[in-house]
Coordinates of C-alpha atoms and ligand atoms in Angstrom, one line a residue:
X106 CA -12.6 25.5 21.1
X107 CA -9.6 23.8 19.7
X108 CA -9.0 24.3 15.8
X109 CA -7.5 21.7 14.6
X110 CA -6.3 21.6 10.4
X111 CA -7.1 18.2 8.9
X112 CA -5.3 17.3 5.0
X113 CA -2.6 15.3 3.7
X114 CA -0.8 14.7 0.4
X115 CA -0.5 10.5 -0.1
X116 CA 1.1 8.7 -2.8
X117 CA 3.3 5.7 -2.5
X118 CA 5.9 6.1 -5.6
X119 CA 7.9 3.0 -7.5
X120 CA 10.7 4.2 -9.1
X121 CA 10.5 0.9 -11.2
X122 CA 7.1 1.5 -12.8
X123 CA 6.6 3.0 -16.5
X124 CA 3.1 4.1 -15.2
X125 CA 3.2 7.9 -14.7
X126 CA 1.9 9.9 -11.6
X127 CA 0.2 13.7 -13.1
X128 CA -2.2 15.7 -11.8
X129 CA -5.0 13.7 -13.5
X130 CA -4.2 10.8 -11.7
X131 CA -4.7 12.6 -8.3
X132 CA -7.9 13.9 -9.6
X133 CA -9.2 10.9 -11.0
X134 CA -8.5 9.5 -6.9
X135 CA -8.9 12.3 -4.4
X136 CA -8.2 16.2 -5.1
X137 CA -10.2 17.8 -2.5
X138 CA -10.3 21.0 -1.2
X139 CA -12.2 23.0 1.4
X140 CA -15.5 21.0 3.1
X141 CA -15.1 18.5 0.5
X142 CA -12.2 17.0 2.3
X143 CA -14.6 16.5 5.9
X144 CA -17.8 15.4 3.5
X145 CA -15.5 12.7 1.2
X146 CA -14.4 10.9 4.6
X147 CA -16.7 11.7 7.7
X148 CA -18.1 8.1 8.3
X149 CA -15.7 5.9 6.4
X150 CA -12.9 3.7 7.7
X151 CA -10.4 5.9 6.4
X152 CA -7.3 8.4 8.0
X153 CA -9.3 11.8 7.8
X154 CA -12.5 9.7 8.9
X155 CA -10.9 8.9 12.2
X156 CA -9.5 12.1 12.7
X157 CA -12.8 13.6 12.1
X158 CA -14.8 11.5 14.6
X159 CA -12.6 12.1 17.6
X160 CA -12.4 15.6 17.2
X161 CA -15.9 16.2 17.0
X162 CA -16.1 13.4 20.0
X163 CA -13.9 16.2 21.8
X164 CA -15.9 19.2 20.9
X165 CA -12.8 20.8 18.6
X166 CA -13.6 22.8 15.9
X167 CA -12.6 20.5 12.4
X168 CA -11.1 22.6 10.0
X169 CA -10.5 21.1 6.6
X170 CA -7.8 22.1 4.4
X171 CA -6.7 20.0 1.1
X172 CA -6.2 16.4 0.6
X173 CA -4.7 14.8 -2.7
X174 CA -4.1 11.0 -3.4
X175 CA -3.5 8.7 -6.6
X176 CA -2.9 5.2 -7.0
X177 CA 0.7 4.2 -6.6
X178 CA 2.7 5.1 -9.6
X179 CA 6.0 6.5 -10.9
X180 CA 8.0 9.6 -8.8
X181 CA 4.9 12.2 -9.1
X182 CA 6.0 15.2 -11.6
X183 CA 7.6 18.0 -9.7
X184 CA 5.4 20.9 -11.1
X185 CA 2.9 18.3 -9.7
X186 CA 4.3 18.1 -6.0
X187 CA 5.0 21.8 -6.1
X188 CA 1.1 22.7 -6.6
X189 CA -0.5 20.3 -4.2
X190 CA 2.1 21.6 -1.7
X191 CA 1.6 24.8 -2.2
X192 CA -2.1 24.6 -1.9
X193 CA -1.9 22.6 1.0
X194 CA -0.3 25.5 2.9
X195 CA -2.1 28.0 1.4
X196 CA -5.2 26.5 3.4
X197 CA -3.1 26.2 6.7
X198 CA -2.0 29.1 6.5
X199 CA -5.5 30.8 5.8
X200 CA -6.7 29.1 8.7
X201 CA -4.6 30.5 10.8
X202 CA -4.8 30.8 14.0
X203 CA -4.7 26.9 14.4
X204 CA -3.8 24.9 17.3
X205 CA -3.1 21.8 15.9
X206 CA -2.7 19.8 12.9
X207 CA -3.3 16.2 11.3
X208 CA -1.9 15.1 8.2
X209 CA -2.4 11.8 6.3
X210 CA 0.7 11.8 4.8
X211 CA 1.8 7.9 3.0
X212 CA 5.4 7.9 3.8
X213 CA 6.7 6.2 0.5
X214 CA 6.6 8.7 -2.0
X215 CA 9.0 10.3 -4.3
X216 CA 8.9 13.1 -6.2
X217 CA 11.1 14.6 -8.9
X218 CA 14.1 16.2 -7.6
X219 CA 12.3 14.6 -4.0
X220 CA 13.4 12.4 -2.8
X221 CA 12.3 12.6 0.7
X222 CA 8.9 14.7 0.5
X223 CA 7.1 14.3 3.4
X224 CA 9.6 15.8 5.0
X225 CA 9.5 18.6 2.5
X226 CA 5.8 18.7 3.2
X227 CA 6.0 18.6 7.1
X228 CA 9.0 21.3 7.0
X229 CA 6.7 23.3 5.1
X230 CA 3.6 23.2 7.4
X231 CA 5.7 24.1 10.3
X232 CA 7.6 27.0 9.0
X233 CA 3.7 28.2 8.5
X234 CA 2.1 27.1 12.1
X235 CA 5.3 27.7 13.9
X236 CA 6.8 25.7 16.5
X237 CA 4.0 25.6 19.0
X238 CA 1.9 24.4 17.2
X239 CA 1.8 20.2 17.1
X240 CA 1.6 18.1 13.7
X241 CA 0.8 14.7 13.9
X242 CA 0.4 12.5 11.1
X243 CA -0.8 9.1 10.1
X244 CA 1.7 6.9 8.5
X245 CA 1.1 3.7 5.9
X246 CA 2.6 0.6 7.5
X247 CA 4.7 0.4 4.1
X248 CA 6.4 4.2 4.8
X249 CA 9.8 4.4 4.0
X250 CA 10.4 6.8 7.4
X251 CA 13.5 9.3 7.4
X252 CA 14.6 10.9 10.3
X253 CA 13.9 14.5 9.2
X254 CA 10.1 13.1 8.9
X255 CA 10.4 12.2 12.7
X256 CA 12.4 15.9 13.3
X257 CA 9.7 17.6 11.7
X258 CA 5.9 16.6 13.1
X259 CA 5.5 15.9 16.6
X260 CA 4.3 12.2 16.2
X261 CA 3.8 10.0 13.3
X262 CA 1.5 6.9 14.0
X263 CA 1.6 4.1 11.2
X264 CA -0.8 1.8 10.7
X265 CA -0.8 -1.4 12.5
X266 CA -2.7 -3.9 10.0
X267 CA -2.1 -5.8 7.1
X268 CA -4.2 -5.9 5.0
X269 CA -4.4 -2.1 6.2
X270 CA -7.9 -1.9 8.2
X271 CA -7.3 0.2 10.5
X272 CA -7.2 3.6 8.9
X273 CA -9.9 5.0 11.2
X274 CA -8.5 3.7 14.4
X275 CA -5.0 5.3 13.7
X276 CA -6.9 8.6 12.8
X277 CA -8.3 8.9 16.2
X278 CA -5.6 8.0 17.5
X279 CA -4.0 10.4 15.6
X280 CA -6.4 13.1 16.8
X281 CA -6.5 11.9 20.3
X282 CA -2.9 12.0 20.8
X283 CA -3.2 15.4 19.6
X284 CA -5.7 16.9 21.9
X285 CA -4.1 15.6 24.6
X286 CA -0.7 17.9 23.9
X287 CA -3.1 20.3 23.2
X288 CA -4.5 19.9 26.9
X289 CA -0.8 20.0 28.1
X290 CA -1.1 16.5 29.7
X291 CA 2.0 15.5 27.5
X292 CA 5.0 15.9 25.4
X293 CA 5.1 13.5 22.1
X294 CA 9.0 13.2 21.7
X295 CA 9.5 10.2 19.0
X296 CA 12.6 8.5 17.8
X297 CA 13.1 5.8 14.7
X298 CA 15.2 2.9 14.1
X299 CA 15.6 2.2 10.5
X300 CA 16.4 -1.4 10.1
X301 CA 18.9 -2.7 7.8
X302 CA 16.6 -4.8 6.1
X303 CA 13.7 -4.8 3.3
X304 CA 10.2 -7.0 4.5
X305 CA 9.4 -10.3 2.3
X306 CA 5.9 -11.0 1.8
X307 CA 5.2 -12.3 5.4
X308 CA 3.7 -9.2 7.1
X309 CA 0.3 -10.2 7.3
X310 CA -0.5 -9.1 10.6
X311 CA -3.0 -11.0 11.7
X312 CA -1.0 -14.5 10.9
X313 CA 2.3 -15.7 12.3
X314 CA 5.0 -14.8 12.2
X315 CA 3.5 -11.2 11.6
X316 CA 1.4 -11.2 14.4
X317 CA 4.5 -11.8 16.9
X318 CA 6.2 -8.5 15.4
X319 CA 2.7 -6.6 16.5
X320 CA 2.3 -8.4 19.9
X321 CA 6.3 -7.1 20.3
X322 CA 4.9 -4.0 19.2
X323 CA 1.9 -3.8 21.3
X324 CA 4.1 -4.8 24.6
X325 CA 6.1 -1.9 24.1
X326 CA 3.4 0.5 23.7
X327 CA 2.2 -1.0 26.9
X328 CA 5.1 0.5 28.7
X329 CA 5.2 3.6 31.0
X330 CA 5.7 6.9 29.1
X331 CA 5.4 5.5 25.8
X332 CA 2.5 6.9 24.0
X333 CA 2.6 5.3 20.7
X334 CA 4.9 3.2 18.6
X335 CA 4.8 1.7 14.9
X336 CA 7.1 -0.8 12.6
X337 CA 6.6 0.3 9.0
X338 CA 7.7 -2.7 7.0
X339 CA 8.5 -0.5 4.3
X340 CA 7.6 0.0 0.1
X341 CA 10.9 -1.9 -1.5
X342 CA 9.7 -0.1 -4.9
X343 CA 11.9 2.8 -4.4
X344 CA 15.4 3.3 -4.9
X345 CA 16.2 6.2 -2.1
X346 CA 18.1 7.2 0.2
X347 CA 15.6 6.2 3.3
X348 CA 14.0 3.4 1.9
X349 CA 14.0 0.5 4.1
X350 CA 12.1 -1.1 7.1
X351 CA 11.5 0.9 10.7
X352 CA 10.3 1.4 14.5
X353 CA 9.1 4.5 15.2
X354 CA 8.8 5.1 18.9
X355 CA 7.2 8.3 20.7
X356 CA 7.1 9.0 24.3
X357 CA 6.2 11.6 26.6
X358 CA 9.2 13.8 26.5
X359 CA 12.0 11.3 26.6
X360 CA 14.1 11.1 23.8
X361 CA 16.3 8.6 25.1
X362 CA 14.0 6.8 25.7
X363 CA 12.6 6.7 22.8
X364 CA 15.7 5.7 20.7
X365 CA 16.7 2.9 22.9
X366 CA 13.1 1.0 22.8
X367 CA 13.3 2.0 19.0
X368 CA 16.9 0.3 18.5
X369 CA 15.9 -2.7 21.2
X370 CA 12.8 -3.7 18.7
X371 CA 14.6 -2.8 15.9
X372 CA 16.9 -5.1 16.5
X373 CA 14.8 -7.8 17.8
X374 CA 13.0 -7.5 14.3
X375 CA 16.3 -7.5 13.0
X376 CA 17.7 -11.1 14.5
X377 CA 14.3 -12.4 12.6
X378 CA 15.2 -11.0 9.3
X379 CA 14.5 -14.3 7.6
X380 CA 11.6 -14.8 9.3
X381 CA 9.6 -12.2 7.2
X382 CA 10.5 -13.7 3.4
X383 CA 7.9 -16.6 2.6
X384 CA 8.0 -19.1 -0.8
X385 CA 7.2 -17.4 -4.0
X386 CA 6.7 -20.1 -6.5
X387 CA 5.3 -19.7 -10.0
X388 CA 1.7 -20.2 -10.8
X389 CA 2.4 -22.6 -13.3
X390 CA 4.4 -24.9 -10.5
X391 CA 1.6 -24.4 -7.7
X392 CA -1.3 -25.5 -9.9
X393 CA -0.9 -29.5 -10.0
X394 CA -0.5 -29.5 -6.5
X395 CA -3.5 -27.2 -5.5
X396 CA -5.7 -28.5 -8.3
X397 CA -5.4 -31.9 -6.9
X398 CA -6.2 -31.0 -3.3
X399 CA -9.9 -30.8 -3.9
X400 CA -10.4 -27.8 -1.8
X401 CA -11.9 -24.6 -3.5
X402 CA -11.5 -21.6 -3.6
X403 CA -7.8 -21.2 -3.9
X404 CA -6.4 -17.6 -4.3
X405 CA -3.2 -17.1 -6.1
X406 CA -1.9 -13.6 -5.1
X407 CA 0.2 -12.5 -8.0
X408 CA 2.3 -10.0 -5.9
X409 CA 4.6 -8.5 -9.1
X410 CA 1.8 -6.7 -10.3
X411 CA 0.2 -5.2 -7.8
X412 CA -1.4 -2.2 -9.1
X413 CA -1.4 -1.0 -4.9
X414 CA 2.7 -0.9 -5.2
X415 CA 2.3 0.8 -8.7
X416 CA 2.8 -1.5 -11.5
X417 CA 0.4 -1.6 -14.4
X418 CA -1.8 -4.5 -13.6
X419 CA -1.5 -5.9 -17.6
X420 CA 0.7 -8.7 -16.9
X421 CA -0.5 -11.8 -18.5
X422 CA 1.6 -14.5 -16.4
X423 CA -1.1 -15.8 -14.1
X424 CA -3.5 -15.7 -17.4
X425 CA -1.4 -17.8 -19.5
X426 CA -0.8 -20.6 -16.5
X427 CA -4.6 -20.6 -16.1
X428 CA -5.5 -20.9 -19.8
X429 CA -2.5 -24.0 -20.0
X430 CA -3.6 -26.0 -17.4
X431 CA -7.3 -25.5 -18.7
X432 CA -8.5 -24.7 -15.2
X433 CA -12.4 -24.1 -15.4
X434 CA -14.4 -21.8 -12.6
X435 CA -11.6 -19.7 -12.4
X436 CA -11.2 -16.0 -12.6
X437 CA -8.8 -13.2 -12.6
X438 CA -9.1 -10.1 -10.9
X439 CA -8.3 -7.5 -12.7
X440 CA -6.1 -6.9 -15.8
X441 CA -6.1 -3.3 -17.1
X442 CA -6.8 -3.0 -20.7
X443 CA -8.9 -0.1 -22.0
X444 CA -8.6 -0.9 -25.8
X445 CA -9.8 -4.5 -25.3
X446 CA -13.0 -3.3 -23.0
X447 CA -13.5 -0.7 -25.7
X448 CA -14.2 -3.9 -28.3
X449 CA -16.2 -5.5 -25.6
X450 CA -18.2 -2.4 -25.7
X451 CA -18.7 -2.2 -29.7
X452 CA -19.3 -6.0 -29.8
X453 CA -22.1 -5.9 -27.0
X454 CA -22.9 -8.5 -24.4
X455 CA -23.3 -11.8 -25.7
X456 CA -21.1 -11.5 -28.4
X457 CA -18.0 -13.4 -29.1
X458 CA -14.8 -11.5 -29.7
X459 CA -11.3 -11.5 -30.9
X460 CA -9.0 -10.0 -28.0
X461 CA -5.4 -9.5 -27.2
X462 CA -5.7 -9.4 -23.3
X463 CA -3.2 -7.4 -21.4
X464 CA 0.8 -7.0 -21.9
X465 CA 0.1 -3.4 -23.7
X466 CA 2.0 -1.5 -20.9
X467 CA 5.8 -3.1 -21.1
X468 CA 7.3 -6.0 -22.3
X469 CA 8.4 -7.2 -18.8
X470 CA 4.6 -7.4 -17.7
X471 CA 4.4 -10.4 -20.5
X472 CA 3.2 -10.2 -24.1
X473 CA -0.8 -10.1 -24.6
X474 CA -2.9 -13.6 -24.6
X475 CA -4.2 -13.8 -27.9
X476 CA -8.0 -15.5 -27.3
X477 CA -12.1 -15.6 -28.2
X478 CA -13.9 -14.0 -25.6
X479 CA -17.5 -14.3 -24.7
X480 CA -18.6 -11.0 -23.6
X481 CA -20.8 -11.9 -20.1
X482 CA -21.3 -7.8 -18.5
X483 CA -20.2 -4.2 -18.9
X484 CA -19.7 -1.8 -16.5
X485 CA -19.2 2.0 -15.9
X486 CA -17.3 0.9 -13.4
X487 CA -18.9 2.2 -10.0
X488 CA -19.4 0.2 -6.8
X489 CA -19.5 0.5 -3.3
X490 CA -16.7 -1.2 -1.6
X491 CA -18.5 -3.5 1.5
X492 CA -15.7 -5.4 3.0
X493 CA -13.6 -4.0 5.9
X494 CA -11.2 -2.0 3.7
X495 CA -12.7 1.6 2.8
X496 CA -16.0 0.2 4.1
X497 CA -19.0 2.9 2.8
X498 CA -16.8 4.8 0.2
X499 CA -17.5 4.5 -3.3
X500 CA -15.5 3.7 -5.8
X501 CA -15.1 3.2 -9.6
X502 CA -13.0 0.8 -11.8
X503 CA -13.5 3.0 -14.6
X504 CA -15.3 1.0 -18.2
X505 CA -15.0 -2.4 -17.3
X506 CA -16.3 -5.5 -18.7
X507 CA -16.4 -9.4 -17.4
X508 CA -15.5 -11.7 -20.3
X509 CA -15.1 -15.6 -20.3
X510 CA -11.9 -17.8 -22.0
X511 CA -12.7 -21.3 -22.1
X512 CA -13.3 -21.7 -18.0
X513 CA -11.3 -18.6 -17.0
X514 CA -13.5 -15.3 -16.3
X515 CA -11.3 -11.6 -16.4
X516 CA -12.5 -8.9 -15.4
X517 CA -11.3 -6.3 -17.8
X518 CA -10.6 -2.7 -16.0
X519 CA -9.8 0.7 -16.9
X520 CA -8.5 1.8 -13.3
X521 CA -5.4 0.3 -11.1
X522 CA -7.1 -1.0 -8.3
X523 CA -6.6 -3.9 -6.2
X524 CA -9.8 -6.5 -5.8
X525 CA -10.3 -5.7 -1.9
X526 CA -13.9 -7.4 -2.1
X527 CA -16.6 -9.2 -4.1
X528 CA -18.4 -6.2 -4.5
X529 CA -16.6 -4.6 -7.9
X530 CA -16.8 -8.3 -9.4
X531 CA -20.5 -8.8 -8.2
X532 CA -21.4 -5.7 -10.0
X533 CA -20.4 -7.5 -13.1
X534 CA -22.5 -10.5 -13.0
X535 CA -19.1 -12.5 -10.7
X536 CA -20.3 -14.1 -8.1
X537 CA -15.7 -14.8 -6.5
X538 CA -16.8 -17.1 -3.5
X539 CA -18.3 -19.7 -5.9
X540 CA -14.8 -20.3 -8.2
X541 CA -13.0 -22.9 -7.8
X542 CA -9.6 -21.4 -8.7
X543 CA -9.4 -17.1 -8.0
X544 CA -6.1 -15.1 -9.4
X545 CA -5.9 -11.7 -8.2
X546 CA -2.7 -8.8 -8.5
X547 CA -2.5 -8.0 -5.5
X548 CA 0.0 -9.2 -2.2
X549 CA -2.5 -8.9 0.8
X550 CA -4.9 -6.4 0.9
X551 CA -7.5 -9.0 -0.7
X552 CA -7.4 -10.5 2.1
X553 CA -9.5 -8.2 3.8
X554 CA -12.7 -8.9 1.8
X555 CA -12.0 -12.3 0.3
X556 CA -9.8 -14.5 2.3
X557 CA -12.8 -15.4 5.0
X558 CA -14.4 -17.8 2.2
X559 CA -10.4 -18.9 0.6
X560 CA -9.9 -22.6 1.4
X561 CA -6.2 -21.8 1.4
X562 CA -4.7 -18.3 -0.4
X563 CA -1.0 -18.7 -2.1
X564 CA 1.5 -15.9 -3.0
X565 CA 2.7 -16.2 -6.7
X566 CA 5.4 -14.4 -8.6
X567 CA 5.3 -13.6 -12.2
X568 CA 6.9 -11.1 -14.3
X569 CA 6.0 -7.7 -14.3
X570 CA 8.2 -4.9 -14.4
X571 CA 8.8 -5.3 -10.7
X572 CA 10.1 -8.8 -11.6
X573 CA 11.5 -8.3 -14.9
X574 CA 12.6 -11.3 -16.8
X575 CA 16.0 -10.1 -17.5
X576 CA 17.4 -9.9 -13.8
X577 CA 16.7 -8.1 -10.9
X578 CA 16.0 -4.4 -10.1
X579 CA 19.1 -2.4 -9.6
X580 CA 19.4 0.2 -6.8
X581 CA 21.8 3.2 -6.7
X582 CA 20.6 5.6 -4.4
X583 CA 20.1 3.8 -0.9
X584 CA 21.3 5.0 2.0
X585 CA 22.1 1.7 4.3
X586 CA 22.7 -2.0 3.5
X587 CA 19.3 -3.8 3.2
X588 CA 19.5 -7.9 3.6
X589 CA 18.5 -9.2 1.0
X590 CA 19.9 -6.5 -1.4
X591 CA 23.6 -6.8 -2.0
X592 CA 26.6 -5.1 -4.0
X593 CA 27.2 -6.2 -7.4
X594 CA 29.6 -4.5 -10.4
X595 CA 26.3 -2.3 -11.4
X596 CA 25.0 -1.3 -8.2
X597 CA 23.3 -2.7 -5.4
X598 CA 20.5 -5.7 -6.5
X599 CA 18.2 -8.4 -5.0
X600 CA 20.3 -11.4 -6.3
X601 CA 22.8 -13.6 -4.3
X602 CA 20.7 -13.3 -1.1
X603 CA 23.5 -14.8 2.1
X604 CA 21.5 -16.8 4.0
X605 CA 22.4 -19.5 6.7
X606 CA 22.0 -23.2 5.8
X607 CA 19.4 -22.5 3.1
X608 CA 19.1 -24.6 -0.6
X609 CA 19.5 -22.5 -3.5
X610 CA 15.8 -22.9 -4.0
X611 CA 14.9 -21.1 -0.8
X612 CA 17.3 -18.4 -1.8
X613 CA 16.0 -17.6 -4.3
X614 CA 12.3 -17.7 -2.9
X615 CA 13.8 -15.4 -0.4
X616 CA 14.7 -12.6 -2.6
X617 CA 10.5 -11.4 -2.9
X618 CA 10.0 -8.5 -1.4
X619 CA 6.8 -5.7 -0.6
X620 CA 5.0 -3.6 -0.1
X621 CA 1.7 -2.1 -0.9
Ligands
LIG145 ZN1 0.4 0.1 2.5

């Protein structure tokens, strides 16, 4: 019986964010060890679900090891990175003998003093398994892939969606690809273009012109002696050396093979550069127009602070342009604020308080709005999530409480989650698919449980400390140009975008970026 060592290590890491990664925060999400790891998953539409299911499909033996994730966040402390490594090869290593592994690894994170972990992480699992033994990981869709990544394992395998649904499917392919090296029927040998450019906000995959880049995709896996492929669009958030978009290519023992289909859809990718930057408009400027259209719901996607790319979810801009143009059945989902659910809770539900809602975290994610709140539910916080992302796994918002500002319900949050279903806001008395007008911090992975009842779903920008008011994020430390970043006296930055026959309007719509 083939034993096969399941784990991972996954955070995606904004160097941009004041919001701090510690070993809390990976407890508070996943820090599992032992069984734990096979019990959390086995079942769910998740990475080490689908690895699970197609091993035991295939009669190998499962053997668990350690898995560790927290919300996106700042570089994760290096004390930090050191122990989840270490345990992490502590339980390969007292597994031996294996005869394969799979890792969930996310691809976008950064450590202190790391600046390219998962390579760290995958050098260190094969200096313990040795070189005969394969390591195949799953990738996010938004990994920033280096090439000692692709040196290291045998095969890494991103996801394919967006919003990212397909965790499950990956994982067995993951594991099936595995088994079948295993079996000796062939040789993963994998390549990676990294593209010299950052994704916009178009790489939903299952809408144009996304859905052209995965049907390019899907034709080249379709060739002879490719066995898997991926484009990673890339997390923008973090200013390193391999950040950036990629195509990862593997094929059965031929390298040059492998680089030249990488490069060719690399480079057909590339010649659409433009293609994947949409309009970002302010909420404040898309309101009269949608407001007048008579078609409900309408989701504004406030993608600058997206707790899933690591900002602190307290921004206030989408709020405020609620509150101003007196919108009524409308809602935001969520703002984090602790302190203000914490007078919610002493007031009771039913009462009527004083709060100052959100903008605690950093000046650049907007000052709090100052408002009376009726109090409508509390919350511990627990739900189940029931649309296609994370379907069957349980999760928990931490104290929460649904309060009402003249017609604008906010749910009030303790945890950094995106809203990727009704389910959280049904829990506190919300019922999303019967507002008129629904705000949520996130880019797309709402999309996944609540754009089938949107009439029409519009990306916003506001200012967070991804978008700060006083002028764009600075890089230092990357390693290639990136369209649309350019030089300027202070480093490299997102202003003055060069684009072909475009209005200074559409410039500067085209400098969003991200990632999730
Ligand atoms: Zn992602």
């Amino acid at each position: 019986m083939m034993r096969v060592a399941v784990g991972g290590i996954d955070h995606e890491t904004s160097t941009f964010t004041p919001v701090p990664t510690t070993l809390d925060d990976f407890r508070r999400r996943f820090l599992l060890e032992g069984a734990a790891v096979v019990d959390t998953f086995q079942g769910t539409n998740t990475e080490i679900g689908g690895f699970v299911a197609a091993l035991e499909r295939q009669q190998a033996e499962v053997v668990p090891t350690m898995f560790a994730e927290a919300h996106p966040g700042a570089p994760v402390a290096r004390r930090v990175f050191e122990e989840l490594l270490n345990a992490l090869i502590k339980k390969i290593d007292d597994a031996a003998p294996l005869d394969g592994v799979l890792l969930d690894l996310h691809g976008a994170m950064v450590a202190e003093g790391e600046q390219d972990p998962e390579s760290t992480i995958l050098r260190s699992v094969r200096e313990v398994v040795g070189e005969n033994v394969p390591i195949i990981v799953q990738l996010d869709i938004h990994a920033n892939v280096s090439r000692a990544m692709v040196d290291e394992a045998d095969a890494l395998i991103a996801r394919e969606t967006y919003p990212e649904i397909d965790m499950a499917e990956r994982g067995e392919e993951c594991a099936d690809l595995l088994l079948r090296t295993l079996r000796g029927e062939v040789r993963p040998t994998g390549a990676v273009c990294q593209m010299p450019f950052i994704w916009g906000t178009n790489q939903v995959t299952a809408e144009a012109p996304m859905r052209d880049a995965i049907d390019a995709l899907h034709a080249l896996e379709a060739l002879p002696g490719v066995l898997t492929a991926s484009i990673c669009t890339g997390y923008p958030f973090a200013d390193v050396p391999d950040m950036g978009s990629s195509v990862i290519v593997v094929t059965n023992d031929d390298q040059g093979r492998a680089q030249a289909l990488a490069d060719e859809l690399g480079g057909w990718l590339d010649d659409r550069r433009e293609d994947w930057f949409g309009p970002m408009p302010a909420t404040a400027d898309l309101i009269p127009t949608v407001a007048g259209d008579g078609r409900h719901p309408v989701i504004f996607a406030d993608r600058e602070d997206n707790t899933g790319a690591g900002t602190p979810g307290d921004s206030t801009g989408m709020l405020r342009a609620f509150l101003a143009a007196d919108l009524v059945d409308a809602c935001v989902l969520y703002i984090v604020d602790p302190a203000s659910i914490r007078t919610c809770e002493g007031a009771g539900v039913g009462a009527t308080v004083e709060l100052a809602i959100g903008g605690k975290s950093d000046p650049d994610q907007g000052a709090p709005v100052c408002a009376r709140a009726e109090v409508l539910a509390l919350s511990d916080g627990g739900f189940l999530y029931s649309g296609p992302m994370y379907h069957g796994l349980s999760g928990s918002m931490g104290p929460s409480a649904h309060v009402k500002v003249k017609g604008v319900h906010i749910l009030l949050v303790t945890e950094r989650e995106q809203p990727f279903d009704p389910s959280f806001a049904r829990s506190l008395q919300l019922d999303v698919d019967r507002m008129r007008f629904v705000g949520v911090k996130s880019q797309a992975h709402f999309r996944a449980g609540l754009g089938a009842f949107a009439s029409a779903i519009h990306v916003v920008r506001e200012s967070s400390v991804h978008n700060p008011p006083s002028g764009p994020l600075v890089y230092r430390n990357l390693g290639r140009p990136l369209f649309p970043i350019i030089s300027g006296p202070e480093g490299r930055s997102m202003t003055h975008v060069s684009a072909r026959d475009r209005s200074s309007q559409e410039l500067h719509d085209l400098q969003g970026i991200e990632g999730e």
